[in-house]
Amino acid sequence: MAPAQASAAKQAELLKQDGNTFYKKERIGAAIDAYTGAITLCPNVAVYWTNRALCYKKRNEWRKVEDDCRKALQLDSHSVKAHYMLGLALLDREEYAEGIKELEKSLELGRGPHSMSYMVEEIWQALAKAKYTEWERSSKEIASQLRKLEEACENALKIYRDLDGSTEDEYEEQLIQLREVFRKATVADVPTEVPDHLCCKITLDIFRDPVITPSGVTYERAMLLQHLQKVGKFDPVTREPLEPEQLVPNLAIKEAVQAFLDDHGWAYKMRP
Amino acid sequence: MTSSSGPSRKALSKIAANRLQKELAEWQVNPPAGFKHKPTDNLQRWVIEVLGAPGTLYANETYQLQVDFPEHYPMEAPQVIFLHPAPLHPHIYSNGHICLDILYDSWSPAMTVSSVCISILSMLSSSTVKQRPADNDRYVKNCRNGRSPKETRWWFHDDKV
């Protein structure tokens, strides 16, 4: 690296540190100026862009968040933070499908081998909220479509009877069957309980990152690790000795959870 | 009995509150036989009525359990005591403290209020004699300062009863 470049990089790094200090003190304007300085000196460092995006996020300036995150992703397509904040920005301007896609990407990257566990929970919460909102919206829409369709069908049966295509008894029977069909269609989308086999025995909540122990019991990874650290090195259900190294991801359950969530968006609902 | 309110009265963590809400919902649909949860708006302290099982020494008697949840439940055991008057039982002290290993050293986060209740009822049901533990007076005196049973170093009487 040429001396001039080297000193620019060094200066940019110092500006970033200033920015971080300002951010911690909630001096967002000063932090933005510092990161902008760093970007001017070294526009190819993704972290400068994501740090500035974080400042804009704090100010709810979502357009600017989006621009900075897109720039960061050009430089580093694996940036968990850039995918996360881009997702939030897209959700803010009601680009639900795209926003959810970005959040999913960041969750996948955040859970990888270089896990950023502190962010994973935050990302999951945002994703679950977006998915739940999406379900609410589409569920209302489907319900209203079904109602209209049911009315139209009832009218059609009535007209058919009036044209003497069916007897009064046939008409009554068909009406009952029709209502049953529509009742079943509505029930499929009504929130109930998540089945026990998709819930962790410790959280009692639907799995996010399920791991299986040598005893064959599946738990939520973060909770089981906490148990091994705080309570004792044993399987909480069977009480067999257990070490963290023995845990294996339970991919089958993970897929089953995803399939369940895809069919039952209400299960994303988080308690306050 | 004014309760020794437990070692910490810190508010429930988010994980603890979430799990207790789920336990309560499950309890309402499917309560353990012989138990009645007295509804309050306090998620952190449950008061549960216990009905002695038919055909045992405690048949037709009712008692009250008070369950206090720590901040990091279920990583820590709840504090479970009988409210006055506590049943006469070789493992239950007159101040309501219960000598039962799963409430202390043998706690596991896979246990629930419901499973703890069932263990306590089974402990009552298998009793053959209505009497206090041999060290009752000494123990109760030691607890006068409002000490929680969770601070006791329990020496478990045996695992037969």
CSV table of C-alpha atoms in Angstrom, one decimal:
chain,number,residue,atom,x,y,z
A,1,MET,CA,0.0,0.0,0.0
A,2,ALA,CA,1.3,3.4,-0.9
A,3,PRO,CA,2.1,5.7,2.1
A,4,ALA,CA,-0.7,8.1,1.3
A,5,GLN,CA,-3.3,5.3,1.1
A,6,ALA,CA,-2.0,3.8,4.3
A,7,SER,CA,-2.4,7.0,6.2
A,8,ALA,CA,-5.9,7.5,4.7
A,9,ALA,CA,-6.9,4.1,5.9
A,10,LYS,CA,-5.5,4.8,9.4
A,11,GLN,CA,-7.3,8.1,9.5
A,12,ALA,CA,-10.6,6.5,8.4
A,13,GLU,CA,-10.3,3.9,11.1
A,14,LEU,CA,-9.8,6.7,13.7
A,15,LEU,CA,-12.9,8.5,12.4
A,16,LYS,CA,-14.8,5.2,12.7
A,17,GLN,CA,-13.8,4.9,16.4
A,18,ASP,CA,-14.9,8.5,17.0
A,19,GLY,CA,-18.2,7.6,15.3
A,20,ASN,CA,-18.7,4.6,17.6
A,21,THR,CA,-18.0,6.8,20.7
A,22,PHE,CA,-20.5,9.4,19.5
A,23,TYR,CA,-23.0,6.8,18.8
A,24,LYS,CA,-22.7,5.3,22.3
A,25,LYS,CA,-23.3,8.8,23.7
A,26,GLU,CA,-26.3,9.1,21.5
A,27,ARG,CA,-24.8,12.0,19.6
A,28,ILE,CA,-26.1,10.7,16.3
A,29,GLY,CA,-25.4,13.8,14.2
A,30,ALA,CA,-21.7,13.8,15.2
A,31,ALA,CA,-21.5,10.0,14.6
A,32,ILE,CA,-22.9,10.4,11.1
A,33,ASP,CA,-20.3,13.1,10.3
A,34,ALA,CA,-17.5,10.9,11.6
A,35,TYR,CA,-18.6,7.9,9.5
A,36,THR,CA,-19.1,10.1,6.5
A,37,GLY,CA,-15.5,11.3,6.9
A,38,ALA,CA,-14.4,7.7,7.0
A,39,ILE,CA,-16.4,6.8,3.9
A,40,THR,CA,-14.9,9.7,2.0
A,41,LEU,CA,-11.4,8.5,2.8
A,42,CYS,CA,-12.1,4.8,2.3
A,43,PRO,CA,-15.3,4.1,0.4
A,44,ASN,CA,-14.5,0.4,0.1
A,45,VAL,CA,-15.0,-0.6,3.8
A,46,ALA,CA,-18.5,-2.1,4.3
A,47,VAL,CA,-18.5,-1.5,8.0
A,48,TYR,CA,-18.3,2.3,7.6
A,49,TRP,CA,-21.5,2.1,5.6
A,50,THR,CA,-23.4,-0.2,7.9
A,51,ASN,CA,-22.3,1.9,11.0
A,52,ARG,CA,-23.7,5.0,9.3
A,53,ALA,CA,-26.9,3.1,8.4
A,54,LEU,CA,-27.3,2.2,12.0
A,55,CYS,CA,-27.3,6.0,12.8
A,56,TYR,CA,-29.9,6.7,10.2
A,57,LYS,CA,-32.0,3.7,11.5
A,58,LYS,CA,-31.9,5.4,14.9
A,59,ARG,CA,-33.4,8.5,13.3
A,60,ASN,CA,-35.9,6.5,11.3
A,61,GLU,CA,-34.4,7.8,8.0
A,62,TRP,CA,-35.1,4.6,6.2
A,63,ARG,CA,-34.3,5.7,2.7
A,64,LYS,CA,-30.8,6.6,3.8
A,65,VAL,CA,-30.6,3.3,5.7
A,66,GLU,CA,-31.5,1.5,2.5
A,67,ASP,CA,-28.9,3.3,0.4
A,68,ASP,CA,-26.1,2.7,2.8
A,69,CYS,CA,-27.0,-1.0,3.3
A,70,ARG,CA,-27.1,-1.6,-0.5
A,71,LYS,CA,-23.7,0.0,-0.8
A,72,ALA,CA,-22.3,-2.1,2.0
A,73,LEU,CA,-23.7,-5.3,0.4
A,74,GLN,CA,-21.9,-4.5,-2.9
A,75,LEU,CA,-18.7,-4.5,-0.8
A,76,ASP,CA,-19.6,-7.4,1.4
A,77,SER,CA,-22.5,-9.6,0.4
A,78,HIS,CA,-22.2,-11.5,3.7
A,79,SER,CA,-22.8,-8.6,6.0
A,80,VAL,CA,-25.4,-9.7,8.6
A,81,LYS,CA,-26.1,-6.1,9.7
A,82,ALA,CA,-26.5,-4.8,6.1
A,83,HIS,CA,-29.1,-7.5,5.2
A,84,TYR,CA,-30.8,-6.9,8.6
A,85,MET,CA,-31.2,-3.2,8.3
A,86,LEU,CA,-32.0,-3.3,4.6
A,87,GLY,CA,-34.8,-5.7,5.5
A,88,LEU,CA,-36.1,-3.3,8.1
A,89,ALA,CA,-35.9,-0.4,5.6
A,90,LEU,CA,-37.9,-2.4,3.0
A,91,LEU,CA,-40.5,-3.4,5.5
A,92,ASP,CA,-40.8,0.3,6.4
A,93,ARG,CA,-41.9,1.1,2.9
A,94,GLU,CA,-44.2,-1.9,2.8
A,95,GLU,CA,-42.0,-4.0,0.6
A,96,TYR,CA,-43.0,-7.0,2.7
A,97,ALA,CA,-41.8,-9.9,0.6
A,98,GLU,CA,-38.4,-8.3,-0.2
A,99,GLY,CA,-37.9,-7.2,3.4
A,100,ILE,CA,-38.7,-10.6,4.8
A,101,LYS,CA,-36.2,-12.1,2.3
A,102,GLU,CA,-33.4,-9.8,3.5
A,103,LEU,CA,-34.2,-10.6,7.2
A,104,GLU,CA,-34.1,-14.4,6.4
A,105,LYS,CA,-30.8,-13.9,4.7
A,106,SER,CA,-29.3,-12.1,7.7
A,107,LEU,CA,-30.6,-14.7,10.1
A,108,GLU,CA,-29.1,-17.5,8.1
A,109,LEU,CA,-25.7,-15.7,8.0
A,110,GLY,CA,-25.9,-14.7,11.6
A,111,ARG,CA,-26.5,-18.3,12.7
A,112,GLY,CA,-23.6,-19.6,10.7
A,113,PRO,CA,-20.3,-20.9,12.1
A,114,HIS,CA,-19.3,-17.3,13.1
A,115,SER,CA,-22.5,-16.9,15.0
A,116,MET,CA,-23.5,-13.4,16.2
A,117,SER,CA,-25.8,-14.6,18.8
A,118,TYR,CA,-26.6,-11.2,20.2
A,119,MET,CA,-28.0,-10.1,16.9
A,120,VAL,CA,-29.8,-13.4,16.1
A,121,GLU,CA,-32.5,-12.8,18.7
A,122,GLU,CA,-33.1,-9.2,17.5
A,123,ILE,CA,-33.3,-10.4,13.8
A,124,TRP,CA,-35.6,-13.2,14.7
A,125,GLN,CA,-37.9,-10.8,16.5
A,126,ALA,CA,-38.1,-8.5,13.6
A,127,LEU,CA,-38.6,-11.4,11.2
A,128,ALA,CA,-41.3,-13.0,13.3
A,129,LYS,CA,-43.1,-9.6,13.6
A,130,ALA,CA,-43.0,-9.1,9.8
A,131,LYS,CA,-44.2,-12.6,9.1
A,132,TYR,CA,-47.0,-12.3,11.5
A,133,THR,CA,-48.1,-9.0,10.0
A,134,GLU,CA,-48.0,-10.6,6.6
A,135,TRP,CA,-50.1,-13.4,7.8
A,136,GLU,CA,-52.7,-11.0,9.3
A,137,ARG,CA,-52.9,-9.1,6.1
A,138,SER,CA,-53.2,-12.1,3.8
A,139,SER,CA,-55.6,-13.9,6.2
A,140,LYS,CA,-58.0,-11.0,6.2
A,141,GLU,CA,-57.9,-10.8,2.5
A,142,ILE,CA,-58.5,-14.5,2.0
A,143,ALA,CA,-61.3,-14.4,4.5
A,144,SER,CA,-63.1,-11.6,2.7
A,145,GLN,CA,-62.6,-13.4,-0.7
A,146,LEU,CA,-64.1,-16.6,0.8
A,147,ARG,CA,-67.1,-14.7,2.1
A,148,LYS,CA,-67.8,-13.2,-1.3
A,149,LEU,CA,-67.3,-16.5,-3.0
A,150,GLU,CA,-69.7,-18.2,-0.6
A,151,GLU,CA,-72.4,-15.6,-1.2
A,152,ALA,CA,-72.0,-16.0,-4.9
A,153,CYS,CA,-72.3,-19.8,-4.6
A,154,GLU,CA,-75.4,-19.5,-2.5
A,155,ASN,CA,-76.9,-17.2,-5.0
A,156,ALA,CA,-76.1,-19.6,-7.8
A,157,LEU,CA,-77.7,-22.5,-6.0
A,158,LYS,CA,-80.8,-20.4,-5.4
A,159,ILE,CA,-81.1,-19.4,-9.0
A,160,TYR,CA,-80.6,-23.0,-10.1
A,161,ARG,CA,-83.5,-24.0,-7.9
A,162,ASP,CA,-85.7,-21.1,-9.1
A,163,LEU,CA,-85.1,-22.4,-12.7
A,164,ASP,CA,-86.3,-25.8,-11.5
A,165,GLY,CA,-82.9,-27.3,-12.0
A,166,SER,CA,-83.1,-28.8,-8.4
A,167,THR,CA,-85.9,-29.6,-6.0
A,168,GLU,CA,-86.3,-27.8,-2.7
A,169,ASP,CA,-84.8,-30.7,-0.8
A,170,GLU,CA,-81.8,-30.9,-3.0
A,171,TYR,CA,-81.3,-27.2,-2.7
A,172,GLU,CA,-81.4,-27.4,1.1
A,173,GLU,CA,-79.0,-30.3,1.2
A,174,GLN,CA,-76.5,-28.5,-1.2
A,175,LEU,CA,-76.7,-25.4,0.9
A,176,ILE,CA,-75.7,-27.3,4.1
A,177,GLN,CA,-72.8,-29.0,2.2
A,178,LEU,CA,-71.7,-25.7,0.8
A,179,ARG,CA,-71.6,-24.0,4.2
A,180,GLU,CA,-69.6,-27.0,5.6
A,181,VAL,CA,-67.0,-26.7,2.8
A,182,PHE,CA,-66.5,-22.9,3.5
A,183,ARG,CA,-66.4,-23.5,7.3
A,184,LYS,CA,-63.5,-26.0,6.8
A,185,ALA,CA,-61.7,-23.6,4.6
A,186,THR,CA,-61.9,-20.8,7.2
A,187,VAL,CA,-60.9,-23.0,10.1
A,188,ALA,CA,-57.6,-24.0,8.5
A,189,ASP,CA,-56.4,-20.5,9.0
A,190,VAL,CA,-57.6,-20.0,12.6
A,191,PRO,CA,-54.8,-19.8,15.3
A,192,THR,CA,-54.7,-22.8,17.6
A,193,GLU,CA,-51.8,-24.3,19.5
A,194,VAL,CA,-48.4,-25.2,18.1
A,195,PRO,CA,-48.1,-29.0,18.3
A,196,ASP,CA,-45.9,-30.2,21.3
A,197,HIS,CA,-43.4,-32.0,19.1
A,198,LEU,CA,-42.5,-28.6,17.5
A,199,CYS,CA,-41.9,-27.0,20.9
A,200,CYS,CA,-38.9,-27.0,23.2
A,201,LYS,CA,-39.4,-28.7,26.6
A,202,ILE,CA,-37.7,-25.7,28.2
A,203,THR,CA,-39.1,-22.7,26.5
A,204,LEU,CA,-42.5,-24.4,25.6
A,205,ASP,CA,-42.2,-22.3,22.5
A,206,ILE,CA,-41.9,-23.2,18.8
A,207,PHE,CA,-38.3,-24.2,17.9
A,208,ARG,CA,-35.9,-21.8,16.2
A,209,ASP,CA,-32.6,-23.6,16.3
A,210,PRO,CA,-33.3,-27.1,17.5
A,211,VAL,CA,-30.5,-29.4,18.7
A,212,ILE,CA,-30.8,-33.1,19.6
A,213,THR,CA,-29.0,-34.8,22.5
A,214,PRO,CA,-27.7,-38.3,22.6
A,215,SER,CA,-30.8,-39.3,24.6
A,216,GLY,CA,-32.9,-38.3,21.5
A,217,VAL,CA,-34.5,-35.3,23.1
A,218,THR,CA,-34.6,-32.0,21.1
A,219,TYR,CA,-34.2,-28.6,22.7
A,220,GLU,CA,-33.8,-25.0,21.7
A,221,ARG,CA,-30.0,-24.6,21.3
A,222,ALA,CA,-29.6,-21.3,23.3
A,223,MET,CA,-31.7,-22.5,26.2
A,224,LEU,CA,-30.0,-25.9,26.5
A,225,LEU,CA,-26.5,-24.3,26.4
A,226,GLN,CA,-27.7,-22.0,29.2
A,227,HIS,CA,-28.9,-25.0,31.2
A,228,LEU,CA,-25.6,-26.8,30.7
A,229,GLN,CA,-23.8,-23.8,31.9
A,230,LYS,CA,-26.0,-22.8,34.8
A,231,VAL,CA,-27.9,-25.8,36.1
A,232,GLY,CA,-25.7,-28.8,35.3
A,233,LYS,CA,-24.2,-31.0,32.6
A,234,PHE,CA,-27.2,-33.3,32.2
A,235,ASP,CA,-30.0,-33.8,29.7
A,236,PRO,CA,-33.0,-31.9,31.3
A,237,VAL,CA,-35.5,-34.6,30.5
A,238,THR,CA,-33.6,-37.9,30.9
A,239,ARG,CA,-30.9,-36.6,33.3
A,240,GLU,CA,-28.2,-38.5,31.4
A,241,PRO,CA,-24.8,-36.8,31.5
A,242,LEU,CA,-24.4,-34.3,28.6
A,243,GLU,CA,-21.6,-32.1,27.3
A,244,PRO,CA,-22.2,-29.2,24.9
A,245,GLU,CA,-20.0,-30.9,22.2
A,246,GLN,CA,-22.6,-33.7,22.0
A,247,LEU,CA,-25.3,-31.5,20.6
A,248,VAL,CA,-26.3,-32.0,17.0
A,249,PRO,CA,-28.6,-29.8,15.0
A,250,ASN,CA,-32.0,-31.5,14.4
A,251,LEU,CA,-32.5,-30.7,10.8
A,252,ALA,CA,-35.7,-32.7,10.4
A,253,ILE,CA,-37.4,-30.8,13.2
A,254,LYS,CA,-36.1,-27.6,11.7
A,255,GLU,CA,-37.7,-28.4,8.4
A,256,ALA,CA,-41.0,-29.4,10.1
A,257,VAL,CA,-41.1,-26.1,12.0
A,258,GLN,CA,-40.5,-24.2,8.8
A,259,ALA,CA,-43.2,-26.1,7.0
A,260,PHE,CA,-45.6,-25.5,9.9
A,261,LEU,CA,-44.8,-21.8,10.0
A,262,ASP,CA,-45.3,-21.5,6.2
A,263,ASP,CA,-48.8,-23.0,6.6
A,264,HIS,CA,-49.7,-21.2,9.8
A,265,GLY,CA,-48.3,-17.7,9.8
A,266,TRP,CA,-50.1,-17.0,13.1
A,267,ALA,CA,-47.5,-19.2,14.9
A,268,TYR,CA,-45.0,-16.3,14.4
A,269,LYS,CA,-46.9,-14.4,17.0
A,270,MET,CA,-44.6,-13.4,19.9
A,271,ARG,CA,-45.8,-12.6,23.3
A,272,PRO,CA,-45.1,-9.1,24.4
B,1,MET,CA,-47.5,-17.1,57.1
B,2,THR,CA,-45.9,-14.0,55.6
B,3,SER,CA,-43.7,-15.5,53.1
B,4,SER,CA,-40.0,-15.3,53.0
B,5,SER,CA,-40.4,-13.9,49.5
B,6,GLY,CA,-37.5,-15.8,48.1
B,7,PRO,CA,-33.9,-14.8,47.7
B,8,SER,CA,-34.7,-12.3,44.9
B,9,ARG,CA,-37.8,-10.4,44.1
B,10,LYS,CA,-36.4,-9.2,40.8
B,11,ALA,CA,-39.0,-9.1,38.0
B,12,LEU,CA,-39.3,-12.1,35.7
B,13,SER,CA,-37.0,-12.1,32.7
B,14,LYS,CA,-38.7,-12.1,29.3
B,15,ILE,CA,-37.9,-15.8,28.8
B,16,ALA,CA,-39.4,-16.6,32.3
B,17,ALA,CA,-42.5,-14.5,31.7
B,18,ASN,CA,-43.1,-16.1,28.3
B,19,ARG,CA,-42.7,-19.6,29.6
B,20,LEU,CA,-45.0,-18.9,32.6
B,21,GLN,CA,-47.7,-17.6,30.4
B,22,LYS,CA,-47.5,-20.8,28.4
B,23,GLU,CA,-47.6,-22.9,31.5
B,24,LEU,CA,-50.6,-21.0,32.8
B,25,ALA,CA,-52.4,-21.4,29.5
B,26,GLU,CA,-51.7,-25.1,29.5
B,27,TRP,CA,-52.8,-25.4,33.1
B,28,GLN,CA,-56.1,-23.7,32.3
B,29,VAL,CA,-56.8,-26.3,29.6
B,30,ASN,CA,-55.4,-29.3,31.4
B,31,PRO,CA,-54.9,-28.8,35.1
B,32,PRO,CA,-53.2,-31.6,37.1
B,33,ALA,CA,-55.9,-33.7,38.9
B,34,GLY,CA,-56.5,-32.5,42.5
B,35,PHE,CA,-55.1,-29.0,42.0
B,36,LYS,CA,-56.8,-25.6,41.5
B,37,HIS,CA,-54.9,-22.5,40.6
B,38,LYS,CA,-56.3,-19.4,42.3
B,39,PRO,CA,-56.4,-16.8,39.6
B,40,THR,CA,-54.5,-13.5,40.3
B,41,ASP,CA,-52.9,-11.0,38.1
B,42,ASN,CA,-49.5,-11.9,39.5
B,43,LEU,CA,-47.7,-14.2,37.2
B,44,GLN,CA,-44.7,-14.4,39.5
B,45,ARG,CA,-46.6,-15.9,42.5
B,46,TRP,CA,-49.1,-18.6,42.1
B,47,VAL,CA,-51.3,-19.9,44.9
B,48,ILE,CA,-52.5,-23.4,44.3
B,49,GLU,CA,-55.1,-25.4,46.2
B,50,VAL,CA,-54.2,-29.0,46.8
B,51,LEU,CA,-56.9,-31.6,47.5
B,52,GLY,CA,-55.6,-34.7,49.4
B,53,ALA,CA,-56.0,-37.8,47.2
B,54,PRO,CA,-58.9,-40.2,48.0
B,55,GLY,CA,-57.8,-43.3,50.0
B,56,THR,CA,-54.8,-41.6,51.5
B,57,LEU,CA,-54.1,-40.1,54.9
B,58,TYR,CA,-54.9,-36.6,53.5
B,59,ALA,CA,-58.2,-37.5,51.8
B,60,ASN,CA,-60.8,-34.6,51.8
B,61,GLU,CA,-58.2,-32.2,53.3
B,62,THR,CA,-57.2,-29.1,51.3
B,63,TYR,CA,-54.0,-27.2,51.6
B,64,GLN,CA,-52.5,-24.3,49.8
B,65,LEU,CA,-49.2,-24.2,48.0
B,66,GLN,CA,-47.4,-20.9,47.3
B,67,VAL,CA,-45.1,-20.9,44.3
B,68,ASP,CA,-42.7,-18.0,43.7
B,69,PHE,CA,-40.7,-17.8,40.5
B,70,PRO,CA,-37.2,-16.4,40.3
B,71,GLU,CA,-36.1,-13.9,37.6
B,72,HIS,CA,-34.4,-16.7,35.6
B,73,TYR,CA,-37.0,-19.4,35.9
B,74,PRO,CA,-36.8,-22.1,34.6
B,75,MET,CA,-33.0,-22.1,34.8
B,76,GLU,CA,-33.6,-21.8,38.6
B,77,ALA,CA,-36.2,-23.7,40.6
B,78,PRO,CA,-39.3,-22.0,41.8
B,79,GLN,CA,-39.7,-21.6,45.6
B,80,VAL,CA,-42.5,-23.9,46.7
B,81,ILE,CA,-44.0,-23.8,50.2
B,82,PHE,CA,-47.2,-24.8,51.9
B,83,LEU,CA,-49.2,-21.9,53.4
B,84,HIS,CA,-50.3,-22.2,57.0
B,85,PRO,CA,-51.5,-24.7,58.0
B,86,ALA,CA,-49.1,-27.1,56.3
B,87,PRO,CA,-50.0,-30.8,56.1
B,88,LEU,CA,-48.6,-33.1,58.8
B,89,HIS,CA,-46.0,-35.1,56.9
B,90,PRO,CA,-42.5,-36.4,57.7
B,91,HIS,CA,-41.0,-34.2,55.0
B,92,ILE,CA,-43.0,-31.1,55.5
B,93,TYR,CA,-42.0,-28.6,58.2
B,94,SER,CA,-44.5,-26.6,60.3
B,95,ASN,CA,-43.4,-23.4,58.5
B,96,GLY,CA,-44.5,-24.9,55.2
B,97,HIS,CA,-41.0,-25.8,53.9
B,98,ILE,CA,-40.9,-29.0,51.9
B,99,CYS,CA,-38.0,-31.4,51.8
B,100,LEU,CA,-38.2,-32.6,48.2
B,101,ASP,CA,-35.0,-32.9,46.1
B,102,ILE,CA,-36.5,-31.7,42.8
B,103,LEU,CA,-37.2,-28.3,44.4
B,104,TYR,CA,-33.6,-27.8,45.1
B,105,ASP,CA,-30.5,-29.8,43.9
B,106,SER,CA,-32.4,-32.0,41.5
B,107,TRP,CA,-34.4,-29.3,39.7
B,108,SER,CA,-34.4,-29.5,35.9
B,109,PRO,CA,-35.7,-26.8,33.6
B,110,ALA,CA,-37.8,-29.5,31.8
B,111,MET,CA,-40.0,-29.6,34.9
B,112,THR,CA,-43.1,-27.5,35.2
B,113,VAL,CA,-45.4,-26.2,37.9
B,114,SER,CA,-47.7,-29.0,36.9
B,115,SER,CA,-45.1,-31.7,37.3
B,116,VAL,CA,-43.9,-30.3,40.6
B,117,CYS,CA,-47.5,-30.4,41.9
B,118,ILE,CA,-47.8,-34.0,40.9
B,119,SER,CA,-44.6,-34.9,42.7
B,120,ILE,CA,-45.8,-33.1,45.9
B,121,LEU,CA,-49.1,-34.9,45.8
B,122,SER,CA,-47.4,-38.2,45.3
B,123,MET,CA,-45.2,-37.5,48.3
B,124,LEU,CA,-48.3,-36.8,50.3
B,125,SER,CA,-50.1,-39.8,49.0
B,126,SER,CA,-47.4,-42.3,49.8
B,127,SER,CA,-47.1,-41.1,53.5
B,128,THR,CA,-47.9,-43.8,56.1
B,129,VAL,CA,-47.8,-41.5,59.1
B,130,LYS,CA,-49.0,-38.0,59.9
B,131,GLN,CA,-46.1,-36.4,61.8
B,132,ARG,CA,-43.5,-33.6,61.4
B,133,PRO,CA,-39.9,-34.3,60.5
B,134,ALA,CA,-37.7,-35.2,63.5
B,135,ASP,CA,-35.7,-32.0,63.3
B,136,ASN,CA,-38.8,-29.7,62.9
B,137,ASP,CA,-38.3,-27.4,65.8
B,138,ARG,CA,-34.7,-26.8,65.2
B,139,TYR,CA,-35.2,-26.2,61.5
B,140,VAL,CA,-38.1,-23.9,61.9
B,141,LYS,CA,-36.2,-21.9,64.6
B,142,ASN,CA,-33.3,-21.5,62.1
B,143,CYS,CA,-35.7,-20.1,59.5
B,144,ARG,CA,-37.2,-17.4,61.7
B,145,ASN,CA,-35.4,-14.6,59.9
B,146,GLY,CA,-37.5,-15.3,56.9
B,147,ARG,CA,-35.0,-17.6,55.2
B,148,SER,CA,-36.1,-19.2,52.0
B,149,PRO,CA,-36.1,-23.0,51.8
B,150,LYS,CA,-33.9,-22.6,48.7
B,151,GLU,CA,-31.1,-21.3,51.0
B,152,THR,CA,-31.2,-24.5,53.1
B,153,ARG,CA,-28.6,-27.1,52.5
B,154,TRP,CA,-31.0,-30.0,52.4
B,155,TRP,CA,-30.1,-33.4,53.5
B,156,PHE,CA,-32.8,-35.4,51.8
B,157,HIS,CA,-34.5,-37.7,54.3
B,158,ASP,CA,-34.8,-40.6,51.9
B,159,ASP,CA,-36.4,-41.3,48.6
B,160,LYS,CA,-39.0,-43.8,49.8
B,161,VAL,CA,-41.7,-41.2,50.7
